[in-house]
GROMACS .gro file of C-alpha atoms in nm:
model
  364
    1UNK     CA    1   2.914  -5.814   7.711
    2UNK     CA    2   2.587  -5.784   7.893
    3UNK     CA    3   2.239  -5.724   7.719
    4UNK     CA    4   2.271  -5.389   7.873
    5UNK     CA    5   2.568  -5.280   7.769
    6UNK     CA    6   2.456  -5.414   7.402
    7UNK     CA    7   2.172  -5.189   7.424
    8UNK     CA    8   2.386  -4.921   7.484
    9UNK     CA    9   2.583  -4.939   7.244
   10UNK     CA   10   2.307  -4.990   6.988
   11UNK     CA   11   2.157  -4.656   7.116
   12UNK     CA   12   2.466  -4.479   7.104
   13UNK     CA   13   2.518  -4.618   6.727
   14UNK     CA   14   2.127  -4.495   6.598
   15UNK     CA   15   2.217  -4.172   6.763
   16UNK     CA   16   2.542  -4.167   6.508
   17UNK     CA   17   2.345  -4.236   6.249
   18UNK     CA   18   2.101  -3.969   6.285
   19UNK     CA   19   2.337  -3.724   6.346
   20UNK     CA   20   2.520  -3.831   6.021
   21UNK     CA   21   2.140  -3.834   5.835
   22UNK     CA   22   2.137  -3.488   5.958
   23UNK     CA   23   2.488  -3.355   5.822
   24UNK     CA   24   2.356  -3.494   5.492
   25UNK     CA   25   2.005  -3.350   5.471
   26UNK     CA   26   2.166  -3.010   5.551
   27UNK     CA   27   2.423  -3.032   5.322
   28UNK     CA   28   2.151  -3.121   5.034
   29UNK     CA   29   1.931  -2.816   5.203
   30UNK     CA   30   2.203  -2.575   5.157
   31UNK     CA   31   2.269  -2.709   4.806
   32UNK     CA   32   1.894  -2.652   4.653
   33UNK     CA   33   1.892  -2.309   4.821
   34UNK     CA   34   2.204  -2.154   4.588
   35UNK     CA   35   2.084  -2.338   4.269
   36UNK     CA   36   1.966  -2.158   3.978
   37UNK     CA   37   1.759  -2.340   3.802
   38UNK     CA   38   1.772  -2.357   3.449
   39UNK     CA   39   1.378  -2.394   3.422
   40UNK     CA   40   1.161  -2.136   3.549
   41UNK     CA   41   0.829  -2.141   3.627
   42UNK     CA   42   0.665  -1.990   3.282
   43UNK     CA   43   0.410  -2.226   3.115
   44UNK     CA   44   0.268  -2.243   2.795
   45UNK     CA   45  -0.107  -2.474   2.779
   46UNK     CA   46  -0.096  -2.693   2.479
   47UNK     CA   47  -0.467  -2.822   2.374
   48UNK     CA   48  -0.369  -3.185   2.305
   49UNK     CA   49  -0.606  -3.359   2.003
   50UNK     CA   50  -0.766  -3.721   2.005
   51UNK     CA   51  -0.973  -3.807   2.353
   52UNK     CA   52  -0.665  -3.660   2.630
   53UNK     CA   53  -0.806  -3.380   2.764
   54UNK     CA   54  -0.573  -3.285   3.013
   55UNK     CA   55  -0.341  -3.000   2.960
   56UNK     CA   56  -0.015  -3.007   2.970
   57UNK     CA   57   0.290  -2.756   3.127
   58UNK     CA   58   0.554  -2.694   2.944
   59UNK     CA   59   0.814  -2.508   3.114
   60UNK     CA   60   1.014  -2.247   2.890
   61UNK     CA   61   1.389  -2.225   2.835
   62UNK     CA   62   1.529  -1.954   2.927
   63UNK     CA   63   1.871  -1.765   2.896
   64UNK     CA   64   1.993  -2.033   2.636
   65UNK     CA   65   2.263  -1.819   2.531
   66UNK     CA   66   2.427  -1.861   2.818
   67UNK     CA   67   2.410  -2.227   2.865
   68UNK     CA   68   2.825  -2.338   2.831
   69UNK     CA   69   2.819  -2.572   2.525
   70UNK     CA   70   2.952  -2.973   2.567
   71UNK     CA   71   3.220  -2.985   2.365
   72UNK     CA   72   3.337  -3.335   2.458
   73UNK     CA   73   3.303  -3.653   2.253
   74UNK     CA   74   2.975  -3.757   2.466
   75UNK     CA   75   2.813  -3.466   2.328
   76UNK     CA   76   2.508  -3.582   2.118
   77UNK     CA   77   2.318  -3.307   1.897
   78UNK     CA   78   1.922  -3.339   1.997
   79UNK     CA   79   1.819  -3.152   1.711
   80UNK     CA   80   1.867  -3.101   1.336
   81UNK     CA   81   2.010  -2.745   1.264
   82UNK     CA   82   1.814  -2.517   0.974
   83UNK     CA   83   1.945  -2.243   0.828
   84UNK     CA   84   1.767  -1.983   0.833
   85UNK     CA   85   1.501  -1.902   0.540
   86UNK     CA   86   1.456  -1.580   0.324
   87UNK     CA   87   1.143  -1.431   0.342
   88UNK     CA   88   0.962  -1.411  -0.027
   89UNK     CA   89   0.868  -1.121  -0.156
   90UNK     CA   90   0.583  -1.164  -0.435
   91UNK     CA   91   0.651  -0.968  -0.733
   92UNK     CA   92   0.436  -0.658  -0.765
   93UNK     CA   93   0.312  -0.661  -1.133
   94UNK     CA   94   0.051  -0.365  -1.060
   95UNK     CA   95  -0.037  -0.064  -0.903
   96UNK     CA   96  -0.381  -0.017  -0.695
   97UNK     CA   97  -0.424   0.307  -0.809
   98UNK     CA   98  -0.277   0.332  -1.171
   99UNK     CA   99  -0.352   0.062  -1.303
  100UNK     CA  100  -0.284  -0.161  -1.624
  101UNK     CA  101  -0.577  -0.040  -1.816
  102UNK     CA  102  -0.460   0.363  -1.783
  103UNK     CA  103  -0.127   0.229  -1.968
  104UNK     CA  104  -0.358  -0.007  -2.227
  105UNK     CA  105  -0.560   0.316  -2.271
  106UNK     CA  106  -0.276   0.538  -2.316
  107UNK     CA  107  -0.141   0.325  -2.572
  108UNK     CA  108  -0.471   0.313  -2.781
  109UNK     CA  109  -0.505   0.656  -2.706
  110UNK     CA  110  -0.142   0.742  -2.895
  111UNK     CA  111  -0.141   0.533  -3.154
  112UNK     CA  112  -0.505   0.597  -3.265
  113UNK     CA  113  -0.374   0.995  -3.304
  114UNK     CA  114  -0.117   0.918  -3.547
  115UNK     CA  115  -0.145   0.919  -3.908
  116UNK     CA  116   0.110   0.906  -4.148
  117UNK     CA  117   0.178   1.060  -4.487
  118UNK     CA  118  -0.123   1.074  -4.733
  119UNK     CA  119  -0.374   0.917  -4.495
  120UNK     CA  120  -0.541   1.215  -4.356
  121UNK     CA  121  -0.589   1.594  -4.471
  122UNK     CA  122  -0.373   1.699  -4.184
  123UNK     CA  123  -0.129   1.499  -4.291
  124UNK     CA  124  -0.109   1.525  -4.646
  125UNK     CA  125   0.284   1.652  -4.645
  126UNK     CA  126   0.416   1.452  -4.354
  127UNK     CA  127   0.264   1.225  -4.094
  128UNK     CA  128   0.174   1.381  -3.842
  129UNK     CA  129   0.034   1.322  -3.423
  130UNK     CA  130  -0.268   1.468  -3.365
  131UNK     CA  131  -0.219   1.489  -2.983
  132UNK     CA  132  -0.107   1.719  -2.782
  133UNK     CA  133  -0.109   1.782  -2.420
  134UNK     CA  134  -0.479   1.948  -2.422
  135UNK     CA  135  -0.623   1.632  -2.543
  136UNK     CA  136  -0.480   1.365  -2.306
  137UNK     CA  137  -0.522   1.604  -1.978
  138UNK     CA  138  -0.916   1.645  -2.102
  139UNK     CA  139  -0.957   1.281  -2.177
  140UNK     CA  140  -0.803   1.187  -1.838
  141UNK     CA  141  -0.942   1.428  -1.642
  142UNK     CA  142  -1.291   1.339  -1.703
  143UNK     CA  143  -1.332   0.973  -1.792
  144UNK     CA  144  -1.011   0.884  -1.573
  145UNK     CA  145  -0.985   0.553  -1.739
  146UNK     CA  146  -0.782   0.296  -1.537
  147UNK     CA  147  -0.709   0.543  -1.269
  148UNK     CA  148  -0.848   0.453  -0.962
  149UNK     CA  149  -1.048   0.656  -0.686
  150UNK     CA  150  -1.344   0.716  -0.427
  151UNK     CA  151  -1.623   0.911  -0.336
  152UNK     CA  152  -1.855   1.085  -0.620
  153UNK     CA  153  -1.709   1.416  -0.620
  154UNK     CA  154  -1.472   1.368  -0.974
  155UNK     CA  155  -1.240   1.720  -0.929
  156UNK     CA  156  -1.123   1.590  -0.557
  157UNK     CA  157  -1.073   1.188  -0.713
  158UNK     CA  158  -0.829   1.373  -0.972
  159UNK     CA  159  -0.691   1.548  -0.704
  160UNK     CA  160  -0.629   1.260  -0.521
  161UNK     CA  161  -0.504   1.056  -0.792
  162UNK     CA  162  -0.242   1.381  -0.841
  163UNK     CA  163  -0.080   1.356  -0.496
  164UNK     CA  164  -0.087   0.976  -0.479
  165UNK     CA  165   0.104   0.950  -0.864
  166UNK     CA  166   0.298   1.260  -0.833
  167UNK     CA  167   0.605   1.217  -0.586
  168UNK     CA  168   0.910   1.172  -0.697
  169UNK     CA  169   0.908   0.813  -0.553
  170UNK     CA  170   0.612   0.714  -0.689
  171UNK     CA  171   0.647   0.867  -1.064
  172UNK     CA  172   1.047   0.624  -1.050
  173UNK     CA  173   0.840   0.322  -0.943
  174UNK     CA  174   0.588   0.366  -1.204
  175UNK     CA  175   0.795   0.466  -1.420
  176UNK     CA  176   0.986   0.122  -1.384
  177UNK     CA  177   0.660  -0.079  -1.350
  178UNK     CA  178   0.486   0.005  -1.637
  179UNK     CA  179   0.755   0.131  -1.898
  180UNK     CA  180   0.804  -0.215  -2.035
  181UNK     CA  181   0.429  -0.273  -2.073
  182UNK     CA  182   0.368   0.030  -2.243
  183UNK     CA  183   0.627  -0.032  -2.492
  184UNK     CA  184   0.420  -0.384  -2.547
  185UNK     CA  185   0.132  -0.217  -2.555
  186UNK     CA  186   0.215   0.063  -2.852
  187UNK     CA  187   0.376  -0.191  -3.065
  188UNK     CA  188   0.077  -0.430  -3.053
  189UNK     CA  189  -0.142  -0.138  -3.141
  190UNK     CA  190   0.110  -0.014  -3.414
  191UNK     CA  191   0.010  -0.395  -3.548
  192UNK     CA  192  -0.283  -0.389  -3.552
  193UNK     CA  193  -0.380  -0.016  -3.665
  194UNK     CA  194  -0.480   0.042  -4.041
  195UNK     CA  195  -0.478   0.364  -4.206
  196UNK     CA  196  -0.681   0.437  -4.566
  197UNK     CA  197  -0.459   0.557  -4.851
  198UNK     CA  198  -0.628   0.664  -5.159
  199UNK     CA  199  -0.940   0.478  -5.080
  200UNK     CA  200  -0.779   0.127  -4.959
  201UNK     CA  201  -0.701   0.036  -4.609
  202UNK     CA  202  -0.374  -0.127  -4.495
  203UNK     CA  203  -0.169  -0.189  -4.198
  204UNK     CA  204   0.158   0.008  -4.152
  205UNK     CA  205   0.484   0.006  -4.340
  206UNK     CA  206   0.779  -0.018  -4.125
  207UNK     CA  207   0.879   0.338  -4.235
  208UNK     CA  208   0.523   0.476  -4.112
  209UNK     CA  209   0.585   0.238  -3.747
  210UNK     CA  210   0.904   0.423  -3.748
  211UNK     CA  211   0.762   0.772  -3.814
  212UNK     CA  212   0.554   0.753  -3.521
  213UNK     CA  213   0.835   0.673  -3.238
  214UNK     CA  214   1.018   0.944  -3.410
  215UNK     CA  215   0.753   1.197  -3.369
  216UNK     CA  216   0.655   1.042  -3.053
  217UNK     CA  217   0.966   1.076  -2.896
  218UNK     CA  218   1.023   1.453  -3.035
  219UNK     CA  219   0.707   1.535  -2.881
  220UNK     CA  220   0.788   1.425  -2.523
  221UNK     CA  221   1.134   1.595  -2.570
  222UNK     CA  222   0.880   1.905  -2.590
  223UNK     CA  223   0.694   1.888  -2.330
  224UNK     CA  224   0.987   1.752  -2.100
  225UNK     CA  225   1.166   2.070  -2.211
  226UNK     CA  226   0.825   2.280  -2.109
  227UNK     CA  227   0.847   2.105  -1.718
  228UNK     CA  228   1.275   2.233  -1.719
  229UNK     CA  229   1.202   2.548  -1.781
  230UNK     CA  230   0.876   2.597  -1.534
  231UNK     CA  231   1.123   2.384  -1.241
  232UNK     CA  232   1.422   2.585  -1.338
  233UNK     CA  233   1.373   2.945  -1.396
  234UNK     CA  234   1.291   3.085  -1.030
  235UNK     CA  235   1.043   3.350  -1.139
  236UNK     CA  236   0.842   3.054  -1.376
  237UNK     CA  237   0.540   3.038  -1.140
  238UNK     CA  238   0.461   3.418  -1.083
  239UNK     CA  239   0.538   3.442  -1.462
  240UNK     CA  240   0.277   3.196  -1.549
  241UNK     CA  241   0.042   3.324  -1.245
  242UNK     CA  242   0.045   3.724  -1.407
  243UNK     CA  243  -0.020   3.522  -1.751
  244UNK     CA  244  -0.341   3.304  -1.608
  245UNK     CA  245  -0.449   3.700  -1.405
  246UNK     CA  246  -0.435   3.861  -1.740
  247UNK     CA  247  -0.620   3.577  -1.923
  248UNK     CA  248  -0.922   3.634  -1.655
  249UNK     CA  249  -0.867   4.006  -1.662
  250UNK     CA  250  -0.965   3.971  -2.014
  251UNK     CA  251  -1.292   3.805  -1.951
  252UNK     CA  252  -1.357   4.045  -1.671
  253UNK     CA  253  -1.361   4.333  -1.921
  254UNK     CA  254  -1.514   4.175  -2.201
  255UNK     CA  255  -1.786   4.155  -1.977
  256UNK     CA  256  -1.777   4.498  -1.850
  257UNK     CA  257  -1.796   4.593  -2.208
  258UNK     CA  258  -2.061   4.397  -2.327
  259UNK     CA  259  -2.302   4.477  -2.032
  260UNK     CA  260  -2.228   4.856  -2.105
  261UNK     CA  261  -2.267   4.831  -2.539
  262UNK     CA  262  -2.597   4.642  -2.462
  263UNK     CA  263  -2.703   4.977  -2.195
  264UNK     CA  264  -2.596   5.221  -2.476
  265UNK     CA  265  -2.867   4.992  -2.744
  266UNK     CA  266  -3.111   4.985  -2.470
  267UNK     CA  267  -3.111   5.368  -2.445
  268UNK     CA  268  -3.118   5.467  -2.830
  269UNK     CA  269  -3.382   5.183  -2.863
  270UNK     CA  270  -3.631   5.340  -2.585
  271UNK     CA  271  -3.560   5.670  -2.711
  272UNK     CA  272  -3.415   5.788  -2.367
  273UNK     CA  273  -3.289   6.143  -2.333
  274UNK     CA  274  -2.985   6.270  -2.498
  275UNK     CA  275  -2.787   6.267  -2.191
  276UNK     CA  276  -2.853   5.943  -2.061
  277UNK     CA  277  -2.754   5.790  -2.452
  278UNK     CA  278  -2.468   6.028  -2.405
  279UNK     CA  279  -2.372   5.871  -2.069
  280UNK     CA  280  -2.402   5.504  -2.175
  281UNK     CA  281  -2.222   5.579  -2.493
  282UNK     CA  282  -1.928   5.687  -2.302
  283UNK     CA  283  -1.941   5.427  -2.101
  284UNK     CA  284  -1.942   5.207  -2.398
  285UNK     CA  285  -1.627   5.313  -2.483
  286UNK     CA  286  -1.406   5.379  -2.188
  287UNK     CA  287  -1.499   5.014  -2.122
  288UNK     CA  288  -1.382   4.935  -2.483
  289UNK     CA  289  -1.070   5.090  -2.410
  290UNK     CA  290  -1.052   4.891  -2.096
  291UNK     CA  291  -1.105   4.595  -2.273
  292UNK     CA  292  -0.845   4.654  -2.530
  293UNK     CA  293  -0.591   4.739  -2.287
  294UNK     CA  294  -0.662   4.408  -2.088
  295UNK     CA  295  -0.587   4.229  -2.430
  296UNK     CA  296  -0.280   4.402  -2.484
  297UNK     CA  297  -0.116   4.321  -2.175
  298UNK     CA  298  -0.224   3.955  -2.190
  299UNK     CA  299  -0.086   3.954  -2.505
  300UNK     CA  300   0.254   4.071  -2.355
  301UNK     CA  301   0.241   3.872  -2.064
  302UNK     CA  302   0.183   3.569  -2.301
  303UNK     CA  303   0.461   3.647  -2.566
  304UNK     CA  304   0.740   3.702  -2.283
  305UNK     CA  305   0.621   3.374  -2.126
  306UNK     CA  306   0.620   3.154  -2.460
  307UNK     CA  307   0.981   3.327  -2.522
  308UNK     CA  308   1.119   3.252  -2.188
  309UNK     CA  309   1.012   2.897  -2.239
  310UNK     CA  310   1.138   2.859  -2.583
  311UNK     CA  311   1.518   2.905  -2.424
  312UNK     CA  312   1.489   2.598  -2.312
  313UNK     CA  313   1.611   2.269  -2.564
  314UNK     CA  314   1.336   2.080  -2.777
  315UNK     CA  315   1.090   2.358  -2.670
  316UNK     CA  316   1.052   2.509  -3.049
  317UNK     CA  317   0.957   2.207  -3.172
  318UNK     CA  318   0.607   2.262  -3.004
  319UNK     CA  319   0.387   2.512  -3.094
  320UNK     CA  320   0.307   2.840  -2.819
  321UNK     CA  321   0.015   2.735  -2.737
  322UNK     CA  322   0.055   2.392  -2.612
  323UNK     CA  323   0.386   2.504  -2.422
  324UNK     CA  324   0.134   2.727  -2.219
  325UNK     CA  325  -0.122   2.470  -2.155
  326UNK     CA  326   0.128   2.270  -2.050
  327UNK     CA  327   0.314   2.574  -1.805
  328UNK     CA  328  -0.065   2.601  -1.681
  329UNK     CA  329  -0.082   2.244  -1.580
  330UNK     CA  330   0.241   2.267  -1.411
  331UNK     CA  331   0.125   2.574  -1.201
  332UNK     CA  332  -0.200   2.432  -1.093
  333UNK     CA  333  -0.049   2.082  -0.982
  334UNK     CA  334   0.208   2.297  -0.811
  335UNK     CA  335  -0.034   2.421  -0.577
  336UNK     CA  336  -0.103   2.048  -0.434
  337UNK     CA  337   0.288   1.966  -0.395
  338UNK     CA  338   0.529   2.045  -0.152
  339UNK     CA  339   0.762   1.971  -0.363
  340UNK     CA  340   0.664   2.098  -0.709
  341UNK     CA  341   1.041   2.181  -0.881
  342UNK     CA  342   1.169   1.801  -0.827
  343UNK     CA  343   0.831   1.639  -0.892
  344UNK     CA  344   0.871   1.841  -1.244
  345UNK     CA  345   1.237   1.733  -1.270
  346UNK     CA  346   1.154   1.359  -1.209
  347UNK     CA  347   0.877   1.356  -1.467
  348UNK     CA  348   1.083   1.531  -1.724
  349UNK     CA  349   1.373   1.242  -1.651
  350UNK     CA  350   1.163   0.998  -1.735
  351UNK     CA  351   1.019   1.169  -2.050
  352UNK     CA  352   1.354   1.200  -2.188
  353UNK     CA  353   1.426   0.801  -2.061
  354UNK     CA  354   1.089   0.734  -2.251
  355UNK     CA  355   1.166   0.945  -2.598
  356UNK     CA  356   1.543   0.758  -2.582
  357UNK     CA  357   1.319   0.422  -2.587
  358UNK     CA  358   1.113   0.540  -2.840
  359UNK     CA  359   1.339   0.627  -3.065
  360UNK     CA  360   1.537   0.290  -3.032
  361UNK     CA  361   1.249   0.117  -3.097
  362UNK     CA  362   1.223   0.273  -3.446
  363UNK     CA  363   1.600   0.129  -3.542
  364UNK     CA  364   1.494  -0.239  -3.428
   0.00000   0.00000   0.00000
């Protein structure tokens, strides 16, 4: 074969090649252009420590869930599976807002009112509480110990303690937080207490620790039977409302009356005509009458009250008068709540779960 024929064929066989080079490149072209890759372009800068300062890329997995899984012998696990963890919740022992020292105080406040047989003049026949719903709502509403609140203004911090303790929610929770405590609490101070008989101090007998969570827990039968009756009896809170009227209708007219008796001295005093003395003097009394008459009917509108609520169980065993104070407080509070006949239902649960407690404590 000649040298040009061999150069030829040489030429023809590059030209092959090429093609064939080509064909391949296209192929591989063609390939990259349908592939979805499984990394896409999302980075995340990591600030590496020591002296590398450069920043790295990370690219970002995505759509892992629909990666096929290698089920085949080859398959070598990368990573180290964890289960997953529970979060922790840290036990709440307190509340912001009532707080530990209201239920220390409480305590001290109870047991301090309680004096059994023969150790004070109240009590000379039977031991005896001297507590009542009056008392705690005074002491609370004005020093407000271990309640918690803002601002300087003292009747709007009660008020906002009042809508922040009394939800239904919120009395079950505190209800559960602090029942426990309080129990503590009352038997420490039972412990420690000392009461003077005949001269000499001691600490309580058993019987007299037992006495008190007996009359403890008939008292807050009481009052629990007090909230029933204001929550169930649908005409409770205009009942209690034409009571409260009458009670300032009262003080309305004694005033009336007083400014008129002191016009009728004036005038016999400074010698003023006969018919102006005659003219106060009657004014005197048709404002004495008034007054009288406003009396009466508060008088009636208290008796039918303190009757409807003594249909209700464990209500006699409280006198009248605290059974009102106690309807008052319910009617005032109401005004705050949206909710007023449940929020009264829920405390009186828990009253009842508290007297129960009480009175178990007294057979340990």
């Amino acid at each position: 074969m000649s040298d040009k024929e061999v150069q030829k064929k040489n030429t023809t066989n590059l030209k092959r090649a090429l093609w064939a080079a080509l064909v391949v490149l296209a192929i591989a072209l063609t390939s990259l252009w349908t592939f979805k890759p499984e990394i896409v372009e999302t980075e995340q800068y990591i600030e590496p420590t020591g002296e590398v300062t450069t920043q790295v890329r990370i690219p970002l997995r995505t759509n892992i869930e629909h990666q096929p899984t290698k089920t085949t012998s080859e398959t070598t696990p990368t990573a180290t599976s964890v289960e997953p963890v529970a979060p922790v919740h840290k036990k709440i022992t307190e509340d912001t807002v009532v707080q530990p020292s209201f239920i220390a105080d409480l305590s001290h406040l109870l047991v301090n009112s309680y004096h059994p047989k023969g150790s004070h003049p109240a009590a000379s026949k039977e031991a005896k509480l001297l507590l009542d719903a009056k008392v705690i709502n005074v002491h609370y509403g004005i020093e407000m110990t271990g309640l918690s609140w803002s601002g300087d203004d003292l009747a709007i911090g009660r008020r906002s303690v009042m809508r922040y303790a009394l939800r239904p929610s919120m009395i079950n929770a505190l209800y559960a937080l602090y029942k426990q405590r309080f129990i503590d609490a009352i038997d420490t101070d039972l412990t420690n207490i000392k009461r003077s008989f005949d001269g000499s101090e001691r600490p309580l007998t058993q019987a007299e620790r037992n006495s008190f969570y007996h009359l403890t827990a008939k008292q807050l039968r009481a009052t629990a039977g007090v909230l029933k009756s204001c929550a169930k009896i649908n005409s409770a809170m205009s009942d209690i409302s034409a009571w409260l009227q009458a009670e300032r209708d009262v003080l309305s007219a004694n005033q009336k009356f007083q400014t008129a008796l002191h016009d009728y001295q004036v005038s016999k005093n400074m010698n003023a005509t006969q018919s102006v003395t005659d003219a106060a003097e009657m004014k005197m009394k048709a404002e004495g009458v008034a007054y009288e008459k406003a009396i009466r009917d508060r008088e009636a509108y208290k008796a039918a009250l303190a009757s409807m609520i003594r249909k209700y169980k464990w209500t006699k065993n409280q006198d009248d008068e605290t059974n009102l104070y106690i309807a008052s407080w319910v009617f005032r509070r109401s005004k705050d709540l949206s909710n007023p006949k449940e929020v009264m239902m829920t405390i009186q649960d828990r009253l009842l779960d508290l007297a129960s407690t009480m009175d178990a404590q007294a057979s340990l």
